[in-house]
Tab-separated table of C-alpha atoms and ligand atoms in Angstrom:
chain	number	residue	atom	x	y	z
A	7	MET	CA	-25.388	16.931	-6.272
A	8	SER	CA	-24.153	15.014	-3.291
A	9	VAL	CA	-24.493	11.433	-2.201
A	10	HIS	CA	-24.318	10.700	1.544
A	11	GLY	CA	-23.072	14.248	2.105
A	12	VAL	CA	-20.026	13.725	-0.135
A	13	ARG	CA	-19.426	16.468	-2.702
A	14	SER	CA	-20.064	15.263	-6.233
A	15	LEU	CA	-16.991	15.773	-8.374
A	16	ASN	CA	-16.471	16.196	-12.086
A	17	VAL	CA	-13.977	13.396	-12.647
A	18	VAL	CA	-12.075	12.784	-15.860
A	19	VAL	CA	-10.964	9.182	-16.166
A	20	GLY	CA	-8.152	8.913	-18.696
A	21	ILE	CA	-7.767	5.424	-20.102
A	22	THR	CA	-4.642	4.517	-22.030
A	23	GLY	CA	-3.708	1.528	-24.138
A	24	GLY	CA	-2.791	-1.294	-21.811
A	25	ILE	CA	-4.554	-4.541	-21.098
A	26	ALA	CA	-5.474	-3.251	-17.626
A	27	ALA	CA	-7.896	-0.912	-19.476
A	28	TYR	CA	-10.575	-3.531	-18.830
A	29	LYS	CA	-10.223	-2.828	-15.111
A	30	ALA	CA	-10.726	0.898	-15.754
A	31	VAL	CA	-14.397	0.046	-16.327
A	32	SER	CA	-14.622	-0.800	-12.600
A	33	VAL	CA	-12.907	2.484	-11.704
A	34	VAL	CA	-15.511	4.377	-13.746
A	35	ARG	CA	-18.348	2.381	-12.232
A	36	ALA	CA	-17.207	2.922	-8.642
A	37	LEU	CA	-16.931	6.678	-9.228
A	38	VAL	CA	-20.393	6.840	-10.845
A	39	LEU	CA	-21.922	4.823	-8.001
A	40	GLY	CA	-20.209	7.216	-5.596
A	41	GLY	CA	-22.309	10.004	-7.129
A	42	HIS	CA	-19.630	11.586	-9.289
A	43	ASP	CA	-19.997	12.890	-12.835
A	44	VAL	CA	-17.489	10.855	-14.833
A	45	HIS	CA	-16.106	11.793	-18.243
A	46	VAL	CA	-13.942	9.239	-19.945
A	47	VAL	CA	-11.114	10.416	-22.172
A	48	ALA	CA	-9.661	7.367	-23.862
A	49	THR	CA	-6.693	7.125	-26.169
A	50	GLU	CA	-7.235	5.377	-29.509
A	51	ASN	CA	-5.201	2.438	-28.213
A	52	ALA	CA	-7.326	2.165	-25.059
A	53	LEU	CA	-10.377	1.655	-27.281
A	54	ARG	CA	-8.718	-1.418	-28.757
A	55	PHE	CA	-8.855	-2.995	-25.318
A	56	VAL	CA	-12.266	-1.830	-24.129
A	57	GLY	CA	-15.274	-0.792	-26.182
A	58	ARG	CA	-16.716	2.717	-26.357
A	59	PRO	CA	-20.302	1.484	-25.746
A	60	THR	CA	-19.225	-0.201	-22.508
A	61	LEU	CA	-17.553	2.972	-21.282
A	62	GLU	CA	-20.488	5.168	-22.326
A	63	ALA	CA	-23.026	2.904	-20.636
A	64	ILE	CA	-21.034	2.700	-17.420
A	65	SER	CA	-19.974	6.369	-17.273
A	66	ARG	CA	-23.394	7.599	-18.474
A	67	ASN	CA	-21.578	10.207	-20.580
A	68	THR	CA	-20.105	10.452	-24.063
A	69	VAL	CA	-16.604	9.045	-24.312
A	70	HIS	CA	-14.074	11.419	-25.855
A	71	SER	CA	-10.996	10.330	-27.721
A	72	ASP	CA	-10.570	12.528	-30.782
A	73	LEU	CA	-8.595	15.755	-30.528
A	74	TYR	CA	-10.346	17.154	-33.614
A	75	GLU	CA	-13.905	16.556	-32.455
A	76	GLY	CA	-15.808	19.431	-30.860
A	77	VAL	CA	-13.261	21.986	-32.010
A	78	ALA	CA	-15.858	24.795	-31.970
A	79	GLU	CA	-16.372	24.306	-28.244
A	80	VAL	CA	-12.581	24.066	-27.671
A	81	ARG	CA	-13.043	20.625	-26.218
A	82	HIS	CA	-9.318	19.943	-25.923
A	83	VAL	CA	-9.127	22.403	-23.048
A	84	ALA	CA	-12.757	22.465	-21.887
A	85	ILE	CA	-12.754	18.947	-20.462
A	86	GLY	CA	-9.623	19.570	-18.374
A	87	GLN	CA	-10.790	22.975	-17.177
A	88	ALA	CA	-14.068	21.559	-15.896
A	89	ALA	CA	-12.450	18.660	-14.035
A	90	ASP	CA	-12.164	18.533	-10.235
A	91	LEU	CA	-10.014	15.421	-10.481
A	92	ILE	CA	-8.222	13.495	-13.221
A	93	VAL	CA	-7.503	9.801	-12.824
A	94	VAL	CA	-5.405	8.019	-15.456
A	95	ALA	CA	-5.907	4.271	-15.171
A	96	PRO	CA	-4.110	2.455	-16.560
A	97	ALA	CA	-1.161	4.742	-17.225
A	98	THR	CA	1.159	2.962	-19.654
A	99	ALA	CA	4.914	3.558	-19.703
A	100	ASN	CA	4.353	5.627	-22.851
A	101	THR	CA	1.725	7.801	-21.165
A	102	VAL	CA	3.908	8.232	-18.083
A	103	ALA	CA	6.719	9.436	-20.367
A	104	LYS	CA	4.394	11.780	-22.242
A	105	LEU	CA	3.049	13.259	-19.011
A	106	ALA	CA	6.560	13.770	-17.652
A	107	ALA	CA	7.519	15.577	-20.855
A	108	GLY	CA	4.271	17.592	-20.970
A	109	LEU	CA	3.310	16.300	-24.403
A	110	ALA	CA	-0.137	17.007	-25.797
A	111	ASP	CA	-0.397	14.978	-28.985
A	112	ASP	CA	-3.797	13.520	-28.127
A	113	LEU	CA	-6.958	14.584	-26.324
A	114	LEU	CA	-5.863	13.152	-22.971
A	115	GLY	CA	-2.537	14.984	-23.075
A	116	ASN	CA	-4.325	18.272	-23.866
A	117	THR	CA	-6.915	17.661	-21.167
A	118	ILE	CA	-4.244	17.087	-18.525
A	119	LEU	CA	-2.139	20.097	-19.541
A	120	ALA	CA	-5.208	22.333	-19.531
A	121	SER	CA	-6.226	21.283	-16.041
A	122	THR	CA	-5.218	22.414	-12.575
A	123	ALA	CA	-7.119	19.537	-10.929
A	124	PRO	CA	-5.285	16.933	-8.851
A	125	LEU	CA	-3.869	14.215	-11.084
A	126	VAL	CA	-3.786	10.598	-9.952
A	127	ILE	CA	-2.174	7.957	-12.134
A	128	ALA	CA	-2.244	4.170	-11.811
A	129	PRO	CA	0.712	2.824	-13.795
A	130	ALA	CA	0.435	-0.621	-15.388
A	131	MET	CA	3.202	-2.218	-17.386
A	132	HIS	CA	5.627	-5.095	-17.435
A	133	THR	CA	8.165	-5.191	-14.631
A	134	GLU	CA	11.081	-4.459	-16.950
A	135	MET	CA	9.353	-1.328	-18.248
A	136	TRP	CA	8.460	-0.183	-14.710
A	137	GLN	CA	12.044	-0.663	-13.573
A	138	ASN	CA	13.582	0.910	-16.666
A	139	ALA	CA	15.642	3.968	-15.733
A	140	ALA	CA	13.563	6.153	-18.074
A	141	THR	CA	10.304	5.196	-16.359
A	142	VAL	CA	11.851	5.530	-12.888
A	143	ALA	CA	12.993	9.080	-13.759
A	144	ASN	CA	9.612	9.954	-15.293
A	145	ILE	CA	7.720	8.745	-12.224
A	146	ALA	CA	10.064	10.723	-9.961
A	147	THR	CA	9.424	13.844	-12.069
A	148	LEU	CA	5.673	13.371	-11.852
A	149	ARG	CA	5.743	12.811	-8.083
A	150	GLN	CA	7.854	15.914	-7.666
A	151	ARG	CA	5.184	17.885	-9.509
A	152	GLY	CA	2.581	16.645	-7.072
A	153	VAL	CA	1.083	13.853	-9.144
A	154	THR	CA	-0.226	11.024	-6.983
A	155	VAL	CA	0.982	7.629	-8.168
A	156	VAL	CA	-1.090	4.634	-7.081
A	157	GLY	CA	0.771	1.333	-7.228
A	158	PRO	CA	1.628	-0.526	-9.297
A	159	ALA	CA	0.975	-3.690	-7.351
A	160	VAL	CA	3.153	-6.764	-7.420
A	161	GLY	CA	1.418	-9.760	-8.937
A	162	GLN	CA	0.431	-11.707	-12.011
A	163	LEU	CA	1.014	-9.736	-15.223
A	164	THR	CA	-0.595	-10.382	-18.610
A	165	GLY	CA	1.512	-13.375	-19.497
A	166	ALA	CA	2.900	-16.097	-17.279
A	167	ASP	CA	5.229	-13.620	-15.572
A	168	SER	CA	4.607	-11.806	-12.342
A	169	GLY	CA	6.259	-8.900	-10.502
A	170	PRO	CA	5.761	-5.185	-9.917
A	171	GLY	CA	3.783	-3.570	-12.739
A	172	ARG	CA	0.245	-4.848	-12.286
A	173	MET	CA	-2.303	-2.047	-12.034
A	174	SER	CA	-3.627	-1.500	-8.510
A	175	GLU	CA	-7.135	-2.746	-7.869
A	176	PRO	CA	-9.936	-0.334	-8.910
A	177	GLU	CA	-11.212	0.156	-5.341
A	178	GLU	CA	-7.757	1.250	-4.237
A	179	ILE	CA	-7.376	3.655	-7.157
A	180	VAL	CA	-10.757	5.225	-6.418
A	181	GLU	CA	-10.023	5.504	-2.719
A	182	VAL	CA	-6.669	7.205	-3.276
A	183	ALA	CA	-8.113	9.438	-6.003
A	184	LEU	CA	-11.007	10.680	-3.878
A	185	ARG	CA	-8.749	11.222	-0.922
A	186	THR	CA	-6.357	13.192	-3.120
A	187	ALA	CA	-9.218	15.313	-4.431
A	188	ALA	CA	-10.353	16.002	-0.887
A	189	GLY	CA	-6.756	16.970	-0.098
A	190	ARG	CA	-7.062	15.010	3.093
A	191	GLN	CA	-4.041	15.771	5.247
A	192	ASP	CA	-5.478	14.598	8.543
A	193	LEU	CA	-2.130	13.279	9.760
A	194	ALA	CA	-0.171	16.463	8.995
A	195	GLY	CA	2.300	17.183	11.758
A	196	ARG	CA	2.166	13.640	13.168
A	197	ARG	CA	5.380	11.635	13.388
A	198	ILE	CA	4.650	7.993	12.730
A	199	LEU	CA	6.968	5.047	13.115
A	200	VAL	CA	5.990	1.935	11.180
A	201	THR	CA	7.831	-1.386	11.214
A	202	ALA	CA	7.324	-3.738	8.289
A	203	GLY	CA	8.602	-6.995	6.855
A	204	GLY	CA	9.927	-10.061	8.622
A	205	THR	CA	13.043	-10.367	10.738
A	206	ARG	CA	15.764	-12.875	9.877
A	207	GLU	CA	17.764	-14.510	12.639
A	208	PRO	CA	21.250	-15.484	11.465
A	209	LEU	CA	22.567	-19.014	11.971
A	210	ASP	CA	25.850	-18.487	10.172
A	211	PRO	CA	27.124	-15.997	7.553
A	212	VAL	CA	24.828	-17.407	4.849
A	213	ARG	CA	21.737	-18.799	6.613
A	214	PHE	CA	18.900	-17.464	8.684
A	215	ILE	CA	15.595	-18.434	10.266
A	216	GLY	CA	12.904	-16.204	8.809
A	217	ASN	CA	9.207	-15.896	8.061
A	218	ARG	CA	7.016	-15.282	5.038
A	219	SER	CA	6.060	-11.655	5.708
A	220	SER	CA	6.501	-9.565	2.543
A	221	GLY	CA	6.085	-6.227	4.315
A	222	LYS	CA	3.229	-5.159	2.003
A	223	GLN	CA	0.765	-4.228	4.749
A	224	GLY	CA	3.356	-2.263	6.719
A	225	VAL	CA	4.564	-0.447	3.609
A	226	ALA	CA	0.947	0.334	2.654
A	227	LEU	CA	0.474	1.859	6.118
A	228	ALA	CA	3.637	3.932	5.820
A	229	VAL	CA	2.741	5.199	2.334
A	230	ALA	CA	-0.869	5.942	3.299
A	231	ALA	CA	0.273	7.850	6.397
A	232	ALA	CA	2.739	9.867	4.294
A	233	ASP	CA	0.029	10.596	1.713
A	234	ARG	CA	-2.109	11.913	4.564
A	235	GLY	CA	0.584	14.345	5.668
A	236	ALA	CA	2.455	12.404	8.363
A	237	GLU	CA	6.219	12.401	8.710
A	238	VAL	CA	6.888	8.686	8.437
A	239	THR	CA	9.862	6.546	9.409
A	240	LEU	CA	9.657	2.983	8.177
A	241	ILE	CA	11.846	0.373	9.811
A	242	ALA	CA	12.082	-2.157	7.033
A	243	ALA	CA	13.033	-5.747	7.745
A	244	ASN	CA	13.851	-7.626	4.542
A	245	LEU	CA	11.076	-6.153	2.396
A	246	GLU	CA	9.887	-7.669	-0.874
A	247	VAL	CA	8.347	-4.383	-2.035
A	248	ASP	CA	9.621	-0.964	-3.077
A	249	VAL	CA	9.083	2.066	-0.877
A	250	PRO	CA	8.472	5.528	-2.390
A	251	SER	CA	10.679	8.433	-1.378
A	252	THR	CA	7.885	10.058	0.670
A	253	VAL	CA	8.819	7.614	3.437
A	254	ARG	CA	12.156	7.640	5.326
A	255	VAL	CA	13.456	4.070	5.446
A	256	VAL	CA	15.771	2.470	8.002
A	257	ARG	CA	16.779	-1.032	6.872
A	258	VAL	CA	17.284	-3.801	9.432
A	259	ARG	CA	17.699	-7.581	9.303
A	260	SER	CA	17.380	-9.273	12.690
A	261	THR	CA	15.088	-8.720	15.668
A	262	LEU	CA	17.908	-7.204	17.699
A	263	ASP	CA	18.611	-4.727	14.836
A	264	LEU	CA	14.923	-3.904	14.703
A	265	GLU	CA	14.780	-3.395	18.469
A	266	ARG	CA	17.660	-0.918	18.368
A	267	ALA	CA	16.207	1.029	15.442
A	268	ALA	CA	12.654	1.050	16.830
A	269	THR	CA	13.710	2.091	20.323
A	270	SER	CA	15.642	5.002	18.896
A	271	ALA	CA	12.960	6.128	16.410
A	272	ALA	CA	10.161	5.743	18.994
A	273	GLN	CA	11.709	8.518	21.069
A	274	THR	CA	10.339	11.113	18.667
A	275	ALA	CA	7.247	9.309	17.322
A	276	ASP	CA	3.663	10.262	18.165
A	277	ILE	CA	2.371	6.955	16.871
A	278	VAL	CA	4.142	3.590	16.643
A	279	ILE	CA	2.704	0.886	14.388
A	280	MET	CA	4.412	-2.487	14.766
A	281	ALA	CA	3.379	-4.270	11.589
A	282	ALA	CA	6.602	-6.270	11.255
A	283	ALA	CA	6.572	-10.029	11.798
A	284	VAL	CA	9.215	-10.306	14.480
A	285	ALA	CA	10.864	-13.633	15.318
A	286	ASP	CA	10.084	-14.826	18.821
A	287	TYR	CA	13.327	-16.826	19.026
A	288	ARG	CA	16.844	-16.568	17.617
A	289	PRO	CA	19.743	-19.026	17.508
A	290	GLU	CA	21.675	-18.886	20.770
A	291	THR	CA	24.964	-18.713	18.915
A	292	VAL	CA	25.786	-17.506	15.428
A	293	ALA	CA	28.555	-19.522	13.762
A	294	ASP	CA	31.427	-17.468	12.352
A	295	ALA	CA	31.775	-19.814	9.390
A	296	LYS	CA	29.247	-21.797	7.361
A	297	ILE	CA	27.861	-24.778	9.309
A	298	LYS	CA	29.116	-27.921	7.528
A	299	LYS	CA	27.052	-31.097	7.153
A	300	ASP	CA	30.143	-33.316	7.050
A	301	VAL	CA	31.033	-31.982	10.512
A	302	GLN	CA	27.449	-32.065	11.894
A	303	GLY	CA	26.422	-35.508	10.633
A	304	ASP	CA	22.750	-36.565	10.260
A	305	VAL	CA	21.239	-34.353	12.934
A	306	LEU	CA	21.817	-30.679	13.605
A	307	ASP	CA	20.624	-29.453	16.988
A	308	LEU	CA	19.769	-25.775	17.130
A	309	ARG	CA	19.272	-24.068	20.446
A	310	LEU	CA	17.048	-21.018	20.244
A	311	VAL	CA	16.687	-18.286	22.832
A	312	LYS	CA	13.793	-15.915	23.286
A	313	ASN	CA	13.931	-12.511	21.610
A	314	PRO	CA	12.860	-9.389	23.478
A	315	ASP	CA	9.217	-8.441	22.883
A	316	ILE	CA	9.822	-5.092	21.225
A	317	LEU	CA	6.179	-4.048	21.177
A	318	ALA	CA	5.721	-4.733	24.898
A	319	GLY	CA	8.970	-2.890	25.625
A	320	LEU	CA	7.936	0.165	23.604
A	321	ALA	CA	4.492	0.178	25.227
A	322	ALA	CA	5.991	-0.037	28.727
A	323	ASN	CA	8.400	2.848	28.050
A	324	ARG	CA	6.219	5.023	25.864
A	325	ARG	CA	6.446	8.797	25.730
A	326	PRO	CA	3.440	10.510	27.306
A	327	GLY	CA	0.567	10.525	24.830
A	328	GLN	CA	2.258	8.145	22.401
A	329	LEU	CA	-0.115	5.747	20.681
A	330	ILE	CA	1.082	2.175	20.200
A	331	VAL	CA	-0.489	-0.148	17.638
A	332	GLY	CA	0.438	-3.839	17.444
A	333	PHE	CA	-0.349	-6.535	14.932
A	334	ALA	CA	-1.267	-10.138	15.570
A	335	ALA	CA	-1.072	-12.657	12.755
A	336	GLU	CA	-2.771	-15.877	13.823
A	337	THR	CA	-3.537	-19.169	12.102
A	338	GLU	CA	-6.640	-19.760	14.300
A	339	PRO	CA	-9.542	-20.661	11.935
A	340	ASP	CA	-12.391	-19.843	14.327
A	341	ASP	CA	-13.462	-16.149	14.371
A	342	ALA	CA	-14.444	-16.046	18.037
A	343	LYS	CA	-11.229	-17.739	19.140
A	344	LEU	CA	-9.204	-15.430	16.884
A	345	ARG	CA	-10.725	-12.471	18.658
A	346	GLN	CA	-10.063	-13.993	22.092
A	347	LEU	CA	-6.427	-14.507	21.171
A	348	GLY	CA	-6.252	-10.879	20.065
A	349	ALA	CA	-7.922	-9.600	23.228
A	350	ALA	CA	-5.461	-11.508	25.421
A	351	LYS	CA	-2.537	-10.271	23.336
A	352	VAL	CA	-3.449	-6.576	23.381
A	353	ALA	CA	-3.750	-6.683	27.168
A	354	ARG	CA	-0.509	-8.633	27.582
A	355	LYS	CA	1.495	-6.317	25.364
A	356	GLY	CA	0.032	-3.070	26.654
A	357	ALA	CA	-0.723	-1.737	23.159
A	358	ASP	CA	-3.576	0.738	22.590
A	359	LEU	CA	-4.818	-1.029	19.482
A	360	LEU	CA	-4.165	-4.432	17.981
A	361	VAL	CA	-4.774	-5.248	14.333
A	362	VAL	CA	-5.616	-8.934	14.101
A	363	ASN	CA	-5.447	-10.873	10.869
A	364	ARG	CA	-5.515	-14.503	9.920
A	365	VAL	CA	-2.520	-15.985	8.188
A	366	GLY	CA	-1.963	-19.344	6.608
A	367	TRP	CA	-0.317	-21.023	3.676
A	368	ASN	CA	-2.382	-18.910	1.265
A	369	GLU	CA	-3.672	-16.172	3.522
A	370	GLY	CA	-2.280	-12.886	4.800
A	371	PHE	CA	1.372	-13.072	3.806
A	372	ALA	CA	2.529	-11.845	0.406
A	373	THR	CA	-1.075	-11.507	-0.813
A	374	GLU	CA	-2.529	-8.323	-2.324
A	375	GLY	CA	-5.525	-8.173	-0.014
A	376	ASN	CA	-6.092	-8.467	3.703
A	377	THR	CA	-8.942	-8.826	6.200
A	378	VAL	CA	-8.479	-7.486	9.710
A	379	ILE	CA	-10.282	-6.661	12.914
A	380	VAL	CA	-8.971	-3.919	15.164
A	381	LEU	CA	-9.257	-4.315	18.929
A	382	ASN	CA	-8.790	-1.697	21.642
A	383	GLN	CA	-7.042	-2.166	24.997
A	384	THR	CA	-10.067	-3.895	26.494
A	385	GLY	CA	-10.445	-6.269	23.554
A	386	ASP	CA	-13.519	-4.611	21.991
A	387	ILE	CA	-13.717	-4.501	18.206
A	388	VAL	CA	-13.326	-0.841	17.181
A	389	GLY	CA	-13.033	-1.435	13.443
A	390	GLU	CA	-12.930	-4.010	10.684
A	391	ALA	CA	-11.510	-3.797	7.190
A	392	SER	CA	-11.245	-6.005	4.161
A	393	GLY	CA	-9.801	-5.196	0.758
A	394	SER	CA	-6.503	-4.115	-0.728
A	395	LYS	CA	-3.681	-3.601	1.756
A	396	ARG	CA	-3.814	0.121	0.946
A	397	SER	CA	-7.516	0.389	1.751
A	398	VAL	CA	-6.985	-1.635	4.937
A	399	ALA	CA	-4.132	0.757	5.792
A	400	ASP	CA	-6.353	3.796	5.332
A	401	ARG	CA	-9.068	2.252	7.476
A	402	ILE	CA	-6.562	1.542	10.266
A	403	LEU	CA	-5.300	5.136	10.053
A	404	ASP	CA	-8.916	6.389	10.186
A	405	LEU	CA	-9.190	4.750	13.596
A	406	LEU	CA	-6.101	6.413	15.064
A	407	PRO	CA	-7.029	10.017	15.838
A	408	HIS	CA	-10.210	8.909	17.586
A	409	SER	CA	-8.251	6.544	19.783
A	410	ILE	CA	-5.610	8.917	21.117
B	7	LIG	O1	3.254	-12.202	20.032
B	7	LIG	P1	3.114	-11.931	18.577
B	7	LIG	O2	4.367	-12.230	17.807
B	7	LIG	O3	1.892	-12.482	17.939
B	7	LIG	O4	2.902	-10.356	18.530
B	7	LIG	C1	2.805	-9.659	17.349
B	7	LIG	C2	3.062	-8.195	17.592
B	7	LIG	O5	4.163	-8.026	18.474
B	7	LIG	C3	3.452	-7.484	16.331
B	7	LIG	O6	3.039	-6.141	16.429
B	7	LIG	C4	4.973	-7.628	16.307
B	7	LIG	O7	5.564	-6.586	15.562
B	7	LIG	C5	5.289	-7.521	17.794
B	7	LIG	N1	6.431	-8.327	18.240
B	7	LIG	C6	7.502	-7.695	18.827
B	7	LIG	N2	8.569	-8.411	19.304
B	7	LIG	C7	8.575	-9.752	19.249
B	7	LIG	C8	7.474	-10.422	18.684
B	7	LIG	C9	6.424	-9.688	18.190
B	7	LIG	O8	7.501	-6.463	18.877
B	7	LIG	N3	9.612	-10.408	19.720
């Protein structure tokens, strides 16, 4: 069966015992609505968090959890053998460890070991568990074996705490999973330079002028491009997020550092994506020692000088055929005016595409989601995207090959 020309897949959704199991229901639903045949394999602990009837109603299939059920039909291997794709969401620290060790003490473990289908896992756990050396090593082992790891996202956890460990949003998991199943490597052979984060302009050895960019959208672009086969260099300015080892990272702090690194890396890049929030001005002088208030008195005058516009510089000196993508973060509330600002900016900077998003106190920066429009050189809208930063990243990348 196929829906909208997309091949219908036999998808096993493995659900393990974490609170994020309730969000697995949305993963199952999205896959079913996408026309796929979904078989849930839940651990006993997962069924403490989400009920079997819910999963059966949503998946439209029997939910399997018991290793000793269906022995005559060798169910412990049959489910895995029939699968085109296995998605484990959430994957607890315990499950991640079991997968890394190749354990098969429950139906899900057997199913995964018996399968040659692509495996996508969406870890969900407390930050301490995610950052524990055992989990870090287990995740590295799984990645090395070709397992696709989605997230985890940074955000509110079960209790009052927040940090990395929150399961990625269902739409993102489904998107990555389907892309993995399709083996989409449409950027294979492309060299992509991405800048991400926010520059910091030093005032003295301990202070800087900075901005609120977390780097999440730029990192999502770099990771998505790497997942799609590109050779990615990420110039990272003061990131608040981790970067997987599929991406080569060059760390920078100030705009002038970023300019040097970007100018050098752009010499071999086919595509340059300037997602970093770059300071327009920097202090004219940087004090050698900490600026003292007892010396300065009640008022401190700072003189700022303009930074080079790196994007405009790269666009003006581009290699033949190189595609240059800029970003514009604007606080303008009106949609039409936002677009006008973007159209003027793309022309002024000489970029091929400009990704325009709205930012504000609670919008754009450091959030999990994003809403963007993408303009071409003449200011026409060539694409729009809204959703997780990963899905926005994939949508932006979808627009690239057609624009070169
Ligand atoms: O002019 P504005 O700062 O809005 O432009 C944003 C775009 O230009 C982003 O792609 C940003 O990375 C880039 N930029 C730059 N150098 C600057 C300021 C912004 O490359 N000095």
